[in-house]
Tab-separated table of C-alpha atoms in Angstrom:
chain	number	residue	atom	x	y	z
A	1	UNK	CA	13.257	37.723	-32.217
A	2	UNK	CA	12.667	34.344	-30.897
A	3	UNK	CA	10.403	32.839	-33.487
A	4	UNK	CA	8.372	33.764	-36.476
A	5	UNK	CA	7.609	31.568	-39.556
A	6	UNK	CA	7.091	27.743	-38.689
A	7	UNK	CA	6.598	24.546	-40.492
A	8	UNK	CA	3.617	22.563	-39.742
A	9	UNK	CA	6.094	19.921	-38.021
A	10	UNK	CA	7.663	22.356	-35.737
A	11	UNK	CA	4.468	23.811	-34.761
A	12	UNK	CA	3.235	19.949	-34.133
A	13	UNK	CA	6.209	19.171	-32.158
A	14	UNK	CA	5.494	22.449	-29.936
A	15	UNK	CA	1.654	21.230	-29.335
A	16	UNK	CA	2.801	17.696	-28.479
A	17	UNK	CA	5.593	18.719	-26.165
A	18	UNK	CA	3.130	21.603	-24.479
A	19	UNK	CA	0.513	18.658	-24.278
A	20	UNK	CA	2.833	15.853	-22.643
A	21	UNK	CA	3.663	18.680	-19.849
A	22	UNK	CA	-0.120	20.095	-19.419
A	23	UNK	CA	-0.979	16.241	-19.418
A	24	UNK	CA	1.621	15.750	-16.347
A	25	UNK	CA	0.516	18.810	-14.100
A	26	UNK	CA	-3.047	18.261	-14.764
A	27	UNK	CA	-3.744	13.822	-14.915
A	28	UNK	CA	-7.267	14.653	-14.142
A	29	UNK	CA	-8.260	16.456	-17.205
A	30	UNK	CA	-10.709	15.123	-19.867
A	31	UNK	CA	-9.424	15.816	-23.071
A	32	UNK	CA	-11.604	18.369	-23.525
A	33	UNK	CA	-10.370	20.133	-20.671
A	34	UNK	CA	-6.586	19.736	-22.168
A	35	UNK	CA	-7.482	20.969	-25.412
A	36	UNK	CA	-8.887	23.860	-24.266
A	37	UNK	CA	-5.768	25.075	-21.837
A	38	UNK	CA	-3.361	23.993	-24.831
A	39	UNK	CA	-5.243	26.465	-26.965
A	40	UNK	CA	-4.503	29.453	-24.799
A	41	UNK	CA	-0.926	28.743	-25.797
A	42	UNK	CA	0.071	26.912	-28.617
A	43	UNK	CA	-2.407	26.976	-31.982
A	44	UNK	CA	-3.670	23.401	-33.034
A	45	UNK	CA	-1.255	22.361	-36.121
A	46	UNK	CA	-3.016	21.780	-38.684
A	47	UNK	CA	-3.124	22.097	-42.472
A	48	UNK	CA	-6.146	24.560	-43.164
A	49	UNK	CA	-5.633	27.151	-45.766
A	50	UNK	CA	-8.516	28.956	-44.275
A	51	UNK	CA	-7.952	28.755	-40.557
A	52	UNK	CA	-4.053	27.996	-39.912
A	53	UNK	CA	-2.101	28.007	-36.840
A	54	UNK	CA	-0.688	31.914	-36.945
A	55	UNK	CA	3.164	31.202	-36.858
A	56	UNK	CA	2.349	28.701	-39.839
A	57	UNK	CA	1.027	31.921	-42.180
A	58	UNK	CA	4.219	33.898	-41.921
A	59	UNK	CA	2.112	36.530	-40.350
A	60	UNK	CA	2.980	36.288	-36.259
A	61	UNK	CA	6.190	36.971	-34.747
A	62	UNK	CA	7.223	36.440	-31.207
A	63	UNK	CA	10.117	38.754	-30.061
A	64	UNK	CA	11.484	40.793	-27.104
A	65	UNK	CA	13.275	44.139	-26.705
A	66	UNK	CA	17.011	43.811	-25.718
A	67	UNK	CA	19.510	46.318	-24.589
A	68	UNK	CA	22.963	45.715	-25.479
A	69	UNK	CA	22.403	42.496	-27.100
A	70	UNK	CA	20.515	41.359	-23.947
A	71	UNK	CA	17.014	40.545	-23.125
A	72	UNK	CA	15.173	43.675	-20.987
A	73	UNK	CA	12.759	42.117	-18.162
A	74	UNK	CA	9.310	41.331	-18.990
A	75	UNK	CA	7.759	40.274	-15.952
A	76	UNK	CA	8.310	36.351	-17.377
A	77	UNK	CA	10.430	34.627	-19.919
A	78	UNK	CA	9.152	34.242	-23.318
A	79	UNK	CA	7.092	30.861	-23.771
A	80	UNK	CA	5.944	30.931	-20.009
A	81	UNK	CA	2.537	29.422	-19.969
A	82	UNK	CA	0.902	30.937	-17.193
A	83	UNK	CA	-1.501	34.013	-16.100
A	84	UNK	CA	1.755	35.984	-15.624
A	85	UNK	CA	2.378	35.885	-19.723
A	86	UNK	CA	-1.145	37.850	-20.665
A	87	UNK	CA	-0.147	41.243	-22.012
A	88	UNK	CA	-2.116	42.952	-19.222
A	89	UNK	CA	-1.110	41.551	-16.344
A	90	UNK	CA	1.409	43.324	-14.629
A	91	UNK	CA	-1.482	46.318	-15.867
A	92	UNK	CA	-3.347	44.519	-13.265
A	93	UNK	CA	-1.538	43.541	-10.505
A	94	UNK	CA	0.308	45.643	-8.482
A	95	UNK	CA	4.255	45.657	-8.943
A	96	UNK	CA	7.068	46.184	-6.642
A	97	UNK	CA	10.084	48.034	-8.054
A	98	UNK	CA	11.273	45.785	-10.337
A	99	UNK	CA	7.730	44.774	-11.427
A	100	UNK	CA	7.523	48.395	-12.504
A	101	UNK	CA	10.305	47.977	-14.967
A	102	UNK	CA	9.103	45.133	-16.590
A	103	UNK	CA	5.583	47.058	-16.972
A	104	UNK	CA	7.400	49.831	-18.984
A	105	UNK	CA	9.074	47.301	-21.051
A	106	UNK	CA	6.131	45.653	-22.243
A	107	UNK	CA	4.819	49.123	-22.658
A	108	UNK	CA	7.310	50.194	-24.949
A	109	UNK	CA	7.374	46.803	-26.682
A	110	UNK	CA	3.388	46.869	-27.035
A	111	UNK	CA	2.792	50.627	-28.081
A	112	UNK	CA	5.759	50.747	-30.773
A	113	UNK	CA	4.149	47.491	-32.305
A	114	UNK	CA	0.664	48.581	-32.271
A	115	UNK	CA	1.471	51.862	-33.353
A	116	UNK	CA	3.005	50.073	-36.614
A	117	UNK	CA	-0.230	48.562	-37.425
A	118	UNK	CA	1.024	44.875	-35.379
A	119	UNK	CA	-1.927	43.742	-32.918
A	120	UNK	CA	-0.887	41.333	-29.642
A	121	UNK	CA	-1.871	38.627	-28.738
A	122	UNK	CA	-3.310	38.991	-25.145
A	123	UNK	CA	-2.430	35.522	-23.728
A	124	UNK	CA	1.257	36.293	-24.755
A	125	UNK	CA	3.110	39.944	-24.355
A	126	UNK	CA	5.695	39.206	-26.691
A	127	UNK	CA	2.971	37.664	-29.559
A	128	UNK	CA	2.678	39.966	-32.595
A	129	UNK	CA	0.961	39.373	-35.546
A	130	UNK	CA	0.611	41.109	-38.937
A	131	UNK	CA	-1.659	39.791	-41.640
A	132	UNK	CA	-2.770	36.508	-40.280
A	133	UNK	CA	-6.318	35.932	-39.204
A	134	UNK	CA	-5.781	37.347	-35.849
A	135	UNK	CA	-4.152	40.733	-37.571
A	136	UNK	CA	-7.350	41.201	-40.045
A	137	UNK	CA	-10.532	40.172	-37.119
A	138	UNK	CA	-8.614	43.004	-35.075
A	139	UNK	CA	-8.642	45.116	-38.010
A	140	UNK	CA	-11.900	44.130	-39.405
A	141	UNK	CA	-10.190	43.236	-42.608
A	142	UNK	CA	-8.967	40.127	-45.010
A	143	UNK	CA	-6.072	38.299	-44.003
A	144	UNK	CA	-3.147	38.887	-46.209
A	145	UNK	CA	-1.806	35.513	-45.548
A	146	UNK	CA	-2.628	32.008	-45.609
A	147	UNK	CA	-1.174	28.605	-44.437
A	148	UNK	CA	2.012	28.623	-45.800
A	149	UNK	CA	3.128	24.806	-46.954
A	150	UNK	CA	6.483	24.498	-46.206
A	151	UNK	CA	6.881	20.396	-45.989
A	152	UNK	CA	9.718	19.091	-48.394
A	153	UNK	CA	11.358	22.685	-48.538
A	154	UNK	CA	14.617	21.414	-46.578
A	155	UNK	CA	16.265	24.306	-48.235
A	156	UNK	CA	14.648	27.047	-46.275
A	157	UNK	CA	15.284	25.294	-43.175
């Protein structure tokens, strides 16, 4: 598991530090043009009970399968922000040998999540959520969780 709850300032200091590097590959974008390829990726922190960044509810989990204590291969790292990270996308695009592997991976990572009631997030193969907003518009259901206010709890983290 590589992440799951977050604080509002962790989840701030994500956005700003995928924003400073979208900023430097891309000078020419408006603003609005930056917002909208940080969204893709990293949820705007903010503290809204009603529509909260999903890692800030409790509710999403990012994670990988491993074999022997070691990460399987996924086609990409986890946290790579490109076209290569959408759930479908080795689906998509034909893969060589090892391409193949990485296909059944996120196969078997995907289908034993869904199957446990967890929906993906399609910009991200190893994005699971269960409860949060994106969990109950899949489901066509109420969240179960809300933004979860952890500032001044230094005993949890």
């Amino acid at each position: 598991m590589y992440d799951s709850l977050r604080p509002l300032a962790v989840q701030q200091a994500l956005y700003d530090e995928f924003r400073e590097r979208l900023r430097k590959q891309h000078p020419d974008y408006t603003e609005q043009q930056l917002a909208e390829a940080i969204d893709g990726f990293v949820a705007l922190p903010r503290r809204d009970f009603l529509r909260p960044a999903p890692h800030t509810t409790g509710g999403a989990v990012d994670l990988t399968l491993c074999r022997q204590g070691e990460p399987v291969p996924m086609g990409t790292g986890f946290d790579d922000f490109s076209p290569r990270a959408a759930t479908r996308f080795l689906e998509d695009h034909p893969q060589d040998e090892a391409g193949q592997a990485a296909l059944e991976n996120r196969r078997l990572l995907y289908h034993f999540l869904t199957r446990r009631g967890f929906v993906n997030y399609e910009g991200e193969w190893w994005h699971f959520s269960y409860g949060d907003r994106a969990w109950a518009r899949q489901k066509e259901t109420t969240p179960c969780y809300g933004f979860l206010d952890l500032e001044g709890r230094g005993d949890i983290w």
